[in-house]
Short mmCIF file of C-alpha atoms and ligand atoms in Angstrom, two decimals:
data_model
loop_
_atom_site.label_atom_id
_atom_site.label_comp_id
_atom_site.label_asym_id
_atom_site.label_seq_id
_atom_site.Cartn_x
_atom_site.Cartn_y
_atom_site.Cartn_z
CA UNK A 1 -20.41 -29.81 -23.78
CA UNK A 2 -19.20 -31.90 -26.76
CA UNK A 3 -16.28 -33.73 -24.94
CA UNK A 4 -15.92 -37.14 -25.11
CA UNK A 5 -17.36 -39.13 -22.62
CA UNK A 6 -15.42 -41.49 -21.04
CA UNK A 7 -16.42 -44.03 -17.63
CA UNK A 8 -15.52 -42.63 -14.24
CA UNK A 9 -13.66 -45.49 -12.96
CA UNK A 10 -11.63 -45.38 -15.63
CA UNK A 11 -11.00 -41.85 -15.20
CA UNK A 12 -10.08 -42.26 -11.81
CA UNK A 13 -7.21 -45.23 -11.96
CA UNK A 14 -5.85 -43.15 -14.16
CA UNK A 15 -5.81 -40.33 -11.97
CA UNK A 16 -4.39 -42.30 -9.72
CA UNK A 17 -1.67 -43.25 -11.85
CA UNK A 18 -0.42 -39.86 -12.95
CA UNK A 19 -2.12 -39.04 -15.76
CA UNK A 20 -2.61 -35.06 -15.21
CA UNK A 21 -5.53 -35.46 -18.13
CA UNK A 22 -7.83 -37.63 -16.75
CA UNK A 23 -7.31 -35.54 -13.25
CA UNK A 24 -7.97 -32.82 -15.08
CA UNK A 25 -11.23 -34.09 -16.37
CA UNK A 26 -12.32 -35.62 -12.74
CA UNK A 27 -11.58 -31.92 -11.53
CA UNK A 28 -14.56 -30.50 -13.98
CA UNK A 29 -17.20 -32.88 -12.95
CA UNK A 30 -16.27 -32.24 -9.68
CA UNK A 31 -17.31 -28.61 -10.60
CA UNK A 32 -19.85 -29.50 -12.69
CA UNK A 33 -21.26 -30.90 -9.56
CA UNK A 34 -24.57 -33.60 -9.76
CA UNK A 35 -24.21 -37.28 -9.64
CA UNK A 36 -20.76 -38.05 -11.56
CA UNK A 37 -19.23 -35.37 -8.65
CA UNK A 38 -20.91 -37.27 -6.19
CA UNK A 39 -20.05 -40.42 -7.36
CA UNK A 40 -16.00 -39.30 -7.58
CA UNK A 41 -16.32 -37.80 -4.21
CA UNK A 42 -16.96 -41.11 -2.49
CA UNK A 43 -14.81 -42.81 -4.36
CA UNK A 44 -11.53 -40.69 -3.36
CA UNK A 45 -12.95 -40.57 0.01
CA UNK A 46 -10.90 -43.38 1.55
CA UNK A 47 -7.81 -42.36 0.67
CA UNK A 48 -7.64 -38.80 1.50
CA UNK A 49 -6.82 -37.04 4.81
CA UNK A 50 -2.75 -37.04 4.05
CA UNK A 51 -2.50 -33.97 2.20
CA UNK A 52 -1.46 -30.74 3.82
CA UNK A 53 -3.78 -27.99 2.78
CA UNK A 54 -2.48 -24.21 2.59
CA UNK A 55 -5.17 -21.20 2.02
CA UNK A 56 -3.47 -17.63 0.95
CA UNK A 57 -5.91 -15.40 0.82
CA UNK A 58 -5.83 -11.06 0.96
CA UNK A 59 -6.78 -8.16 -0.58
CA UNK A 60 -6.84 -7.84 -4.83
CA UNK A 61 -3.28 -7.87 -5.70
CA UNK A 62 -1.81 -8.16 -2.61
CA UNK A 63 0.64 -10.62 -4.27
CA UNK A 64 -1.11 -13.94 -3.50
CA UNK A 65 -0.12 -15.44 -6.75
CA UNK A 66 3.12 -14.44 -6.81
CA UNK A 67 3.36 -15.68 -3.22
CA UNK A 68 2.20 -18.47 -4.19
CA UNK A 69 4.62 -19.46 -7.33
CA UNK A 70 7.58 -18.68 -4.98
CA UNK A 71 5.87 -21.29 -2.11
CA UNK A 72 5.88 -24.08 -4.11
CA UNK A 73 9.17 -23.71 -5.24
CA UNK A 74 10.48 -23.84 -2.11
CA UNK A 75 8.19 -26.58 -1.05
CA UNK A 76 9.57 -28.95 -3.86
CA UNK A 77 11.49 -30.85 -2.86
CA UNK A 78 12.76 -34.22 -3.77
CA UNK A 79 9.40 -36.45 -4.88
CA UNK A 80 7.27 -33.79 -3.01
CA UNK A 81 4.31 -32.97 -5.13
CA UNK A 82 2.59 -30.18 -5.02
CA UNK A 83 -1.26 -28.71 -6.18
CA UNK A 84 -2.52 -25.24 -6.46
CA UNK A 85 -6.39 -24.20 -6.78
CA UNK A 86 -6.05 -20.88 -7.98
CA UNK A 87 -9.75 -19.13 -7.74
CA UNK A 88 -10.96 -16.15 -9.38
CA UNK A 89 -14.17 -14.89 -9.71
CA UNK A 90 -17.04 -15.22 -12.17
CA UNK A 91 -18.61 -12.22 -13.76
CA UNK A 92 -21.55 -11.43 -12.74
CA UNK A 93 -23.06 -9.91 -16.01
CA UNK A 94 -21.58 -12.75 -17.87
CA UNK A 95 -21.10 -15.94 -16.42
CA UNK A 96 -17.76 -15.65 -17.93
CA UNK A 97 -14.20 -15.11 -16.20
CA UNK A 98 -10.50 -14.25 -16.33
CA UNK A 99 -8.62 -17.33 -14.94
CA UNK A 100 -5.15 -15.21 -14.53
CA UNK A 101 -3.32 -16.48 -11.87
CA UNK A 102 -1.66 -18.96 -13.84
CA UNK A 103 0.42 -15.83 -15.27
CA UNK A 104 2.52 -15.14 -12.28
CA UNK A 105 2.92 -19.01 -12.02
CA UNK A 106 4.07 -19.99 -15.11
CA UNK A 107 7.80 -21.04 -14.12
CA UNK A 108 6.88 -24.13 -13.01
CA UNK A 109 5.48 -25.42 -15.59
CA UNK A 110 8.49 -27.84 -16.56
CA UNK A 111 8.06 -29.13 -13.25
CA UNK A 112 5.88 -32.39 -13.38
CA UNK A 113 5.47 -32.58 -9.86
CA UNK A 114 3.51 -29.33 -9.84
CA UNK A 115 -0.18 -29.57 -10.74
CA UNK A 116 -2.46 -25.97 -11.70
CA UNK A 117 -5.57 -25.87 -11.69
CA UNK A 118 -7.81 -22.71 -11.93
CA UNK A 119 -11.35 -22.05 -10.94
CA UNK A 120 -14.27 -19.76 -11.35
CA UNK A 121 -15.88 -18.77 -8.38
CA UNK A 122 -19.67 -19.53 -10.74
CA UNK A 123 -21.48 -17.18 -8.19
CA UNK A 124 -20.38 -18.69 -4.98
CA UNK A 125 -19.81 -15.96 -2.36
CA UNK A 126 -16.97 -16.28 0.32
CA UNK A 127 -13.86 -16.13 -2.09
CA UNK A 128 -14.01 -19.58 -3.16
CA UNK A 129 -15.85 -22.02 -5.43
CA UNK A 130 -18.13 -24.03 -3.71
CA UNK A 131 -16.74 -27.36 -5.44
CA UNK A 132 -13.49 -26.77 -3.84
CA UNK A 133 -13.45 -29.31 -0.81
CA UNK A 134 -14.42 -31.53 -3.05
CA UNK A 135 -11.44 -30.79 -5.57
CA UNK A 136 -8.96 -30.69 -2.42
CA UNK A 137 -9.82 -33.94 -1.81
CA UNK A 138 -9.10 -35.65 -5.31
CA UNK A 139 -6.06 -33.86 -5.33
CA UNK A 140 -5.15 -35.11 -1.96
CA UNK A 141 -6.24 -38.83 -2.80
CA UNK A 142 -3.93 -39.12 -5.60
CA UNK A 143 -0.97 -38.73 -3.74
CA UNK A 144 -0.16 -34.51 -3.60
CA UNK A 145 1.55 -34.03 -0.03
CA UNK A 146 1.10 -29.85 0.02
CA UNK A 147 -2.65 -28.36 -2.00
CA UNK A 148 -2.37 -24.47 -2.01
CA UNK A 149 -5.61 -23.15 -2.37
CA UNK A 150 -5.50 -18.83 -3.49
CA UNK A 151 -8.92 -16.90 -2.75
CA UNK A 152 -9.99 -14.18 -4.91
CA UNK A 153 -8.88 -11.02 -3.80
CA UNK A 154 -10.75 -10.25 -0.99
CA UNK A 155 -11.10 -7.31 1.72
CA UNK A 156 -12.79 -8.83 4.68
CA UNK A 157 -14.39 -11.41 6.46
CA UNK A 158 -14.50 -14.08 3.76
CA UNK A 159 -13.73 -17.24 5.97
CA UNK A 160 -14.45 -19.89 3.89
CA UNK A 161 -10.94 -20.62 3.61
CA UNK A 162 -10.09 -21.20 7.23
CA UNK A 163 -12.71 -23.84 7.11
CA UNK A 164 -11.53 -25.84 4.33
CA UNK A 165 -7.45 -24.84 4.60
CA UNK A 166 -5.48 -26.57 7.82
CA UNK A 167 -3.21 -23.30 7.53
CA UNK A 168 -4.64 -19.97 6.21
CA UNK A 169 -1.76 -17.18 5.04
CA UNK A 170 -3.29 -13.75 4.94
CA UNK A 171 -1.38 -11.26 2.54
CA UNK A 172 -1.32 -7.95 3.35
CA UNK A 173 0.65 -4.99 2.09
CA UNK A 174 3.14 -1.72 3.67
CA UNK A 175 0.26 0.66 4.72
CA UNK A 176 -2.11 -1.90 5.93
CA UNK A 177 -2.43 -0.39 8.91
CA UNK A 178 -3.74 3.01 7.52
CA UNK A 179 -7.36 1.14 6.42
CA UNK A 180 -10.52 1.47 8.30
CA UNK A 181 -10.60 -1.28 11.49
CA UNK A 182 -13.43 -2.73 10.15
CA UNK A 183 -12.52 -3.91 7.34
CA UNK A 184 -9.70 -5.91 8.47
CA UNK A 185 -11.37 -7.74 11.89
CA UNK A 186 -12.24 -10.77 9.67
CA UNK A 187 -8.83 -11.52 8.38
CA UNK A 188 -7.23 -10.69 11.97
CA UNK A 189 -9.26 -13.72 12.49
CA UNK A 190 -8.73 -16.74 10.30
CA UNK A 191 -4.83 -15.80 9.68
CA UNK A 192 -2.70 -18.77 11.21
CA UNK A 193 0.27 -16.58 9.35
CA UNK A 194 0.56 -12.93 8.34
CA UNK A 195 3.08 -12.25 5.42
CA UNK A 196 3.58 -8.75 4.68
CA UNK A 197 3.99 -9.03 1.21
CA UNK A 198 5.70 -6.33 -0.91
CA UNK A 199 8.19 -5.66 2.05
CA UNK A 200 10.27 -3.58 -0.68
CA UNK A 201 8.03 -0.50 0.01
CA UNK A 202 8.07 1.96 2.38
CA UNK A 203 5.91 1.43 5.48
CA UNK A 204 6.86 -2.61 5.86
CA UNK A 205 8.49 -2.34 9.51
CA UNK A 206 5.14 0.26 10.61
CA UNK A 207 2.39 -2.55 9.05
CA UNK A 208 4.27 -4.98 11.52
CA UNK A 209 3.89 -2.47 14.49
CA UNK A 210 0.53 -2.13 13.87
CA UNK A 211 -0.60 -5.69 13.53
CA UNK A 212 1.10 -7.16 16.55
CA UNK A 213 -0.75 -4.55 18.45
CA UNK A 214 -4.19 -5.85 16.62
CA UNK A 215 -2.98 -9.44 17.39
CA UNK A 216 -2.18 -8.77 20.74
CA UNK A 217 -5.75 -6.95 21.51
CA UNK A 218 -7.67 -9.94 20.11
CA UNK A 219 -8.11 -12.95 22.24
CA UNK A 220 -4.45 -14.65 21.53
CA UNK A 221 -5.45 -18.63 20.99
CA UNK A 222 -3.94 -20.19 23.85
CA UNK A 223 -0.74 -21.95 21.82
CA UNK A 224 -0.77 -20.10 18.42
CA UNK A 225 0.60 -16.67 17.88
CA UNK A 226 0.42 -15.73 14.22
CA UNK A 227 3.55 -15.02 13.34
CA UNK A 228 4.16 -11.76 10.97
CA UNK A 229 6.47 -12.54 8.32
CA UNK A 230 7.37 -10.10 5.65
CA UNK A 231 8.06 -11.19 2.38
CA UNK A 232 9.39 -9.55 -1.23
CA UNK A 233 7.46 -12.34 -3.08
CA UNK A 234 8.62 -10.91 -6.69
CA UNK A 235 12.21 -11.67 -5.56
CA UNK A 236 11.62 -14.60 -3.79
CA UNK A 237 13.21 -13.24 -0.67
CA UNK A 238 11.64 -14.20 2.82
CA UNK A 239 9.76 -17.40 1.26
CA UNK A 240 11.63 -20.04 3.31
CA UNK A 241 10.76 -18.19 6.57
CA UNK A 242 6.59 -19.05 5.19
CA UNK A 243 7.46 -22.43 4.55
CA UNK A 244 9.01 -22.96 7.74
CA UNK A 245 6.37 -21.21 9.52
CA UNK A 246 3.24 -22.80 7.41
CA UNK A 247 5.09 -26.38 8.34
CA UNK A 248 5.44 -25.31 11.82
CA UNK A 249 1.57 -24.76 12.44
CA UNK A 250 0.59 -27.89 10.75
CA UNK A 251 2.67 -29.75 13.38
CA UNK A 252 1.27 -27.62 15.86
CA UNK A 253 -2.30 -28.27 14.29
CA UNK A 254 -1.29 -32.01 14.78
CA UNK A 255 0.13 -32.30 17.71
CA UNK A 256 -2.79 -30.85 19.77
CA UNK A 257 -5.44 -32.40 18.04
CA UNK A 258 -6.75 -29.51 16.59
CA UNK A 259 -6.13 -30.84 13.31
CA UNK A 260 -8.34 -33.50 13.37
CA UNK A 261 -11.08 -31.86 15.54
CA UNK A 262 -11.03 -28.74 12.52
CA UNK A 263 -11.29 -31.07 9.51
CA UNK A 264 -14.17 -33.20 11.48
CA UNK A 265 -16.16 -30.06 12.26
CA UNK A 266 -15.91 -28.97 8.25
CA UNK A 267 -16.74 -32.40 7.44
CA UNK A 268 -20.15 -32.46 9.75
CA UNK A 269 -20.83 -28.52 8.35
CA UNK A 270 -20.57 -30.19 4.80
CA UNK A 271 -22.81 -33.18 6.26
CA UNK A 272 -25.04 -29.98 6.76
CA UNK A 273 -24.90 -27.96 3.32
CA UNK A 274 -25.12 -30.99 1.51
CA UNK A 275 -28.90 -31.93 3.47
CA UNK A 276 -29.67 -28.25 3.96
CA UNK A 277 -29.15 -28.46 -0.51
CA UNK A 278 -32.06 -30.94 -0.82
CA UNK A 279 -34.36 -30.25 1.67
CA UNK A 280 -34.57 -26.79 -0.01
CA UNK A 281 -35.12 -28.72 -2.98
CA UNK A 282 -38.02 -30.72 -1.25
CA UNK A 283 -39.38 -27.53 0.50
CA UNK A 284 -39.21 -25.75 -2.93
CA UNK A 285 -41.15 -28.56 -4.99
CA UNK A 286 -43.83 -29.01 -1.99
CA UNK A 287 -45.09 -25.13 -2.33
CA UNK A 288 -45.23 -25.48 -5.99
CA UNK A 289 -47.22 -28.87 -5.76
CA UNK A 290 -49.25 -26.96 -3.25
CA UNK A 291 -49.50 -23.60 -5.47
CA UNK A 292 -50.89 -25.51 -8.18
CA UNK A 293 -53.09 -27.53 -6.78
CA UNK A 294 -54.82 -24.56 -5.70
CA UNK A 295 -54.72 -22.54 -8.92
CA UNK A 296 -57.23 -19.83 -8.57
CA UNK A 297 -56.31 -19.41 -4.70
CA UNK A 298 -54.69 -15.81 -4.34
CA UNK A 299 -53.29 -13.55 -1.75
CA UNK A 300 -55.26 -10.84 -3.24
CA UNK A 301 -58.11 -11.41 -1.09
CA UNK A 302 -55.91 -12.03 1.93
CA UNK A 303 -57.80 -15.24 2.73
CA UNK A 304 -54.56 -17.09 2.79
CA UNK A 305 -52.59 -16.29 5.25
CA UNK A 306 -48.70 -17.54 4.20
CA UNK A 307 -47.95 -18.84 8.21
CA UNK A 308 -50.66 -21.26 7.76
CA UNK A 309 -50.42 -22.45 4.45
CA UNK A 310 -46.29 -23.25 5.17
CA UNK A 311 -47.64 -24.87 8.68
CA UNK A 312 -49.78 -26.93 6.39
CA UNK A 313 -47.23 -27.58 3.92
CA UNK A 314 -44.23 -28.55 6.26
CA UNK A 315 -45.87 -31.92 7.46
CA UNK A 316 -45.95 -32.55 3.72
CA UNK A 317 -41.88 -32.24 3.30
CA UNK A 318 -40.68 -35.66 4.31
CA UNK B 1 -21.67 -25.28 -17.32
CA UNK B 2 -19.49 -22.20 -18.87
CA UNK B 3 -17.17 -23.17 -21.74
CA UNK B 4 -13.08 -23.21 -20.80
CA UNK B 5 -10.46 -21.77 -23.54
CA UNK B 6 -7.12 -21.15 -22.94
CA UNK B 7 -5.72 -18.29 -24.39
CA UNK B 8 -2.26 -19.29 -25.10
CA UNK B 9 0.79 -17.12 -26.75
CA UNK B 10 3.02 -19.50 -28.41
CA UNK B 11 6.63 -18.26 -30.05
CA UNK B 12 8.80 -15.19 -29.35
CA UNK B 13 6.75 -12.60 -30.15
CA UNK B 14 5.66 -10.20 -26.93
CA UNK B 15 2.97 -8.61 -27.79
CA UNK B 16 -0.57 -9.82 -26.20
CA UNK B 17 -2.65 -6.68 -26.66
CA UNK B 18 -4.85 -8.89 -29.59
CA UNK B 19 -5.14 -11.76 -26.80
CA UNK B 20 -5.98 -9.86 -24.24
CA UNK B 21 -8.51 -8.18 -26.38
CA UNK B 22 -9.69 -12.35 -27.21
CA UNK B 23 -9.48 -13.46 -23.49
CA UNK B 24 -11.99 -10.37 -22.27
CA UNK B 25 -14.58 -11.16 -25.51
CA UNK B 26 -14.46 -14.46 -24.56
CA UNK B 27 -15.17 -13.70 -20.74
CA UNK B 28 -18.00 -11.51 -21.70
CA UNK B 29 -19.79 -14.08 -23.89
CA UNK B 30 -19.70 -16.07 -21.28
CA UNK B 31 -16.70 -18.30 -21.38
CA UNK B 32 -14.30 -19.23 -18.97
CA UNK B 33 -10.63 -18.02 -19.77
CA UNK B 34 -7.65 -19.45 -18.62
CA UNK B 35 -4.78 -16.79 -20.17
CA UNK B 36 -1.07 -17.89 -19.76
CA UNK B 37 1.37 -14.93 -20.48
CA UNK B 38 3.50 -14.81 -23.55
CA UNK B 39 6.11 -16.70 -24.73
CA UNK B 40 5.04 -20.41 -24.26
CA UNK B 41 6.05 -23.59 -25.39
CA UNK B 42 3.49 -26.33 -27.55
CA UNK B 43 4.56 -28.81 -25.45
CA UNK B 44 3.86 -26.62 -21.99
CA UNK B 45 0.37 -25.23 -24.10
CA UNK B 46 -0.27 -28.81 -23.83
CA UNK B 47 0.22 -29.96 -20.19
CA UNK B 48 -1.72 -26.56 -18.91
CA UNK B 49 -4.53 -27.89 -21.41
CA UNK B 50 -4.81 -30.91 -19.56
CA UNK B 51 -4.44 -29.77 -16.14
CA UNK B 52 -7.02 -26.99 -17.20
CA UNK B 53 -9.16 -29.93 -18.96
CA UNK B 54 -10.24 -27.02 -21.50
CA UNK B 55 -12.56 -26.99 -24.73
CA UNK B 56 -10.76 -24.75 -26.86
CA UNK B 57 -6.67 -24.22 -27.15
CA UNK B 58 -6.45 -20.74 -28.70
CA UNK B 59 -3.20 -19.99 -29.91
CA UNK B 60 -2.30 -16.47 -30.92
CA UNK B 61 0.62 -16.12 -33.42
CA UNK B 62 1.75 -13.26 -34.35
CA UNK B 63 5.79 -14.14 -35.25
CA UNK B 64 4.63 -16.08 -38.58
CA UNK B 65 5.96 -19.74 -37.10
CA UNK B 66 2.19 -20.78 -36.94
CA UNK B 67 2.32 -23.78 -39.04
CA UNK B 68 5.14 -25.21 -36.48
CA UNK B 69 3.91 -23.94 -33.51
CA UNK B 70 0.88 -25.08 -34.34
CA UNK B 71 1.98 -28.53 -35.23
CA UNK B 72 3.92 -29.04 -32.15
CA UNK B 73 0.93 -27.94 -29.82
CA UNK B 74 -1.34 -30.45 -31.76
CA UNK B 75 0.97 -32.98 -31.17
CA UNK B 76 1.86 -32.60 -28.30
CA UNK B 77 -1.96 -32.32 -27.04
CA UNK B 78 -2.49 -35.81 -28.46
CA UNK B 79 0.75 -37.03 -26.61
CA UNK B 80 -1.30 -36.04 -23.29
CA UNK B 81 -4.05 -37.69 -24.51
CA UNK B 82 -6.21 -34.71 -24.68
CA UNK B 83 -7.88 -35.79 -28.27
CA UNK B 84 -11.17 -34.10 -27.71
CA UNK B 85 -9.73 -30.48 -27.59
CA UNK B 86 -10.32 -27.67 -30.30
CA UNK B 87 -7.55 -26.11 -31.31
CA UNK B 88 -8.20 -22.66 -32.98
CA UNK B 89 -5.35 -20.28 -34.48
CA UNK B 90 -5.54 -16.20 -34.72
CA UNK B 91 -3.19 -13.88 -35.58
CA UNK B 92 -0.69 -13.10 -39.03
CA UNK B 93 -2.04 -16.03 -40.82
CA UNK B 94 -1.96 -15.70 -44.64
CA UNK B 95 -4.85 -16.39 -46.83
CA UNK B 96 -3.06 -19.60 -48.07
CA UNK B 97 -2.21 -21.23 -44.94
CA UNK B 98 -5.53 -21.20 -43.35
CA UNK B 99 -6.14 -24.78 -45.43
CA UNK B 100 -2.97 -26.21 -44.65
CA UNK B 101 -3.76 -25.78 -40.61
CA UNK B 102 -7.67 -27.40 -41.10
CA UNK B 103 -5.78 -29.80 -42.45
CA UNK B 104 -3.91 -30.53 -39.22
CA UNK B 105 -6.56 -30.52 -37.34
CA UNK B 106 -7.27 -27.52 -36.47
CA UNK B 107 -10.80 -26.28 -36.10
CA UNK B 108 -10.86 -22.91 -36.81
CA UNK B 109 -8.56 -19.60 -38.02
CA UNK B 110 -8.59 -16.11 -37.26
CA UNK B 111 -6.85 -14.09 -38.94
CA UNK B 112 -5.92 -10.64 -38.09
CA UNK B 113 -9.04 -8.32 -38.92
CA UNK B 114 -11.67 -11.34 -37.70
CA UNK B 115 -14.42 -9.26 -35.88
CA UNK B 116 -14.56 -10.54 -31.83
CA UNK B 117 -18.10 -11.34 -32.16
CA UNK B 118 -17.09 -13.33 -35.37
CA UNK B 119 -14.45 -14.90 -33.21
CA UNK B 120 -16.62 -15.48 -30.24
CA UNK B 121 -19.65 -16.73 -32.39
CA UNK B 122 -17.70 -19.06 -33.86
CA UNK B 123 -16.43 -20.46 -30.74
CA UNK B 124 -19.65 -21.05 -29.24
CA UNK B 125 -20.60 -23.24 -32.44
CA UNK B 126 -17.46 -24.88 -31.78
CA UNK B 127 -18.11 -25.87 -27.67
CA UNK B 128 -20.94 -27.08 -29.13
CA UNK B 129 -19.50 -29.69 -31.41
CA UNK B 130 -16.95 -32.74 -31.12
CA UNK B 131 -13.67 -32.06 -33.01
CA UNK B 132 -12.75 -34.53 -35.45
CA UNK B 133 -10.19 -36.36 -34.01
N1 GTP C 1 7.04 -4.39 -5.40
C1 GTP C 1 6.53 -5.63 -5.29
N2 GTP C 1 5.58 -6.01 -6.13
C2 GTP C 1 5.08 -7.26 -6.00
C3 GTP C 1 5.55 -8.14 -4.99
N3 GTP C 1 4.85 -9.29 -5.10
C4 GTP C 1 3.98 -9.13 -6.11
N4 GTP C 1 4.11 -7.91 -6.66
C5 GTP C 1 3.37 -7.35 -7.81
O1 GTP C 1 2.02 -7.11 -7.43
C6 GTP C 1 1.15 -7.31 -8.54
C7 GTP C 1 0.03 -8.25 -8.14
O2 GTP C 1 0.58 -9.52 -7.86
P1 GTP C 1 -0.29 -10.85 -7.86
O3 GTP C 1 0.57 -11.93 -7.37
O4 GTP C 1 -0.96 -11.03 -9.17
O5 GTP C 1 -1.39 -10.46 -6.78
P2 GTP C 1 -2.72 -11.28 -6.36
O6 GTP C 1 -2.95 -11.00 -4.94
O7 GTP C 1 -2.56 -12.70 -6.76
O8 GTP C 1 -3.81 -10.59 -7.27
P3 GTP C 1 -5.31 -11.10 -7.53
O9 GTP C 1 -5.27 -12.59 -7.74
O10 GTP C 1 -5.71 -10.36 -8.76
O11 GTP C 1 -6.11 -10.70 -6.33
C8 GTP C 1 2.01 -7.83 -9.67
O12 GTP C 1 2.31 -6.77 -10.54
C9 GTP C 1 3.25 -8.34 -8.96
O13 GTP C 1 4.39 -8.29 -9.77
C10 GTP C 1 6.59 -7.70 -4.13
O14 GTP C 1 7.05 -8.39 -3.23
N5 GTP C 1 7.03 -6.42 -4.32
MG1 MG C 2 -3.80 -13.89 -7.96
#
């Protein structure tokens, strides 16, 4: 990439300070991942932790976006700020991708306490970019007070986002209830809120039948009942009741501790992924060392046997 | 790391069937696309650029207000202190006014009847390249 290079540090105060271009820029090499991403990740480390993080996630066109765009209106208030991560996903045959959730978000555009950001999923499985703790958390150290992070459009169990969100909103649509069981036992789990989105169509009151009976058959969390909220998202109509609700389960989140406990475990799992990364890495470099140091040696002849040769090899990874 | 353009509709005019067209020949060559609906404002072209932190501004103008619209995005790209952005123009541009936007620092034109693999081509040589600033 041709873009000017400019020191990190520098980058950062002036992140800090407002400037939606230099956030902008930290927000790449955060995605570009490697040692600038690492080096930005420690330094916003300190001062994160105040932010209140919101996943919507839910089948293609369920009306995330749209959700979305009508939540943060009615989360602005005041000197409130507000960040979306809007993720779609990376085509497979190209690389490329359509970032178009900005389209149905577009009216707030004028409002300077409302930061966009959109990302390409760049292969990562799970309906999220792997990069996006990290990017929650430089949002969250420079002073945003509600991060909304939208999933691609997904139809099941694709939890990623309960992990990394404090309160995950699963969209659904009227007729929900008609798909196969399956499909749906993922979502019945990570959803701290149901909307029914799209509440104009026919079928609304019967998708609310239906999933309290779901809800009620699973294991209800001792203090949490999802709540099913239905919501014409286009008109803006039952988007306070969300609000209220999403605010509602992050004091709940608080006051029992569960808060902290959640965003420790994901920490210690990313503790995990980050050392599982380079010992593959190590492992990965100490067979090739080992392949060609023994050039002509074959499996053709079955004198190697691969059991041994990796018992050999993993005294080697240090 | 994939390339980021935003494909962005400046002016009055409603019709995005040519960006659309853009935004999906871009995402097949590999690029990432950021598209932002019709109808937007320099100065808003501008702040999404930033948040977006994008290579290429493409603005599509089809209404014949290119030379202001495109002066007003340029400007108001520098105001946000995004200097190392391309900004490339497509659409109705005549013949003659293709010099007079180089000249304002644009970095390339597309007129209506520029090939997509032209268009994308050329935008790969241009990811690859500082803008003069
Ligand atoms: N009738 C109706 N249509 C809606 C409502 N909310 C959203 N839509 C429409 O549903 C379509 C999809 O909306 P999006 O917000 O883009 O859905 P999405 O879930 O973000 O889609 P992806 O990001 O592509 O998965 C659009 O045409 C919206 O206008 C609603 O409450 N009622
Ligand atoms: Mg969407």
């Amino acid at each position: 990439m041709a873009r000017c290079k400019r020191p990190i540090d520098e980058l950062i105060a002036e992140a800090f300070q407002g400037s939606e271009f230099a956030l902008g820029r930290l927000l790449s090499l955060i995605e570009d991942g490697g040692a600038a991403a690492d080096l930005i990740s420690s330094h916003v480390f300190p001062y994160t932790g105040r932010a209140r993080v919101i996943g919507i996630t839910g089948a293609p066109g369920a009306g995330k976006s749209t959700l979305n765009n009508a939540l943060v209106k009615e989360l602005r208030t005041g000197d409130i700020r507000v960040a979306v991560l809007a993720v779609d996903p990376t085509s497979p045959y190209s690389g490329g991708a359509i970032l178009g959730d900005r389209v149905r978000m577009a009216s707030h555009v004028g409002d300077s306490k409302v930061f966009i950001r959109s990302v390409a999923t760049r292969g990562h499985l799970g309906g999220l970019a792997l990069s996006i703790p990290q990017a929650v958390r430089v949002l969250d150290a420079v002073g945003f007070d509600w991060i909304i992070i939208e999933t691609v459009g997904v139809g099941q169990v694709e939890l990623a986002i309960s992990d990394t969100a404090d309160t995950t909103i699963v969209v659904v649509n009227p007729g929900w209830g008609d798909d196969v069981q399956a499909a749906k036992a993922g979502l019945l789990e990570i959803a701290d809120l149901f909307v029914i989105n799209k509440a104009d169509r026919a079928g609304a009151e019967q998708t609310k039948l239906d999933l309290q009976q779901m809800i009620e058959l699973k294991t209800p969390t001792p203090t949490w009942q999802p709540p099913i909220l239905m919501t014409v998202a286009i008109q803006g109509m039952g988007i306070g009741d969300v609000a209220a609700n999403a605010l509602r389960h992050h004091h709940w989140m608080e006051d029992s501790g569960r808060l902290v406990e959640q965003r420790d475990r994901t920490l210690w799992l990313e503790v995990e992924n980050i050392l599982t990364q380079r010992c593959i890495g190590k492992v990965r470099k100490q067979v090739q060392q080992t392949r060609s140091r023994s050039l002509r040696a074959s499996f053709a002849d079955r004198q190697l046997d691969p059991i041994k040769i990796a018992n050999e090899i993993v005294d080697l990874v240090d | 790391m994939p390339a980021k353009v935003l494909v962005a509709k400046p002016g009055l005019d409603g019709h995005d069937r040519g960006a659309k067209m853009v935004a999906r020949a871009l995402r097949d060559a590999g690029f990432e696309v950021i598209y932002t609906g019709i109808r937007q404002q320099p100065a808003y072209i501008a702040r999404i650029a930033a948040q977006e932190d994008v290579d290429i501004v493409g603005l599509s103008i089809l209404s014949g207000a290119h030379l202001s619209m495109t002066k007003k995005t340029i400007d108001a790209l520098r105001q946000a202190g995004a200097n190392d952005v391309h900004v490339i123009v497509g659409g109705t541009v005549p013949t003659g006014d293709t010099s007079k936007l180089l000249a304002m620092g644009v970095s390339d034109v597309f007129p209506t009847g520029t090939t997509l693999e032209e268009l994308v081509t050329r935008c790969k040589a241009l990811v690859a390249t500082s803008p003069e600033v």
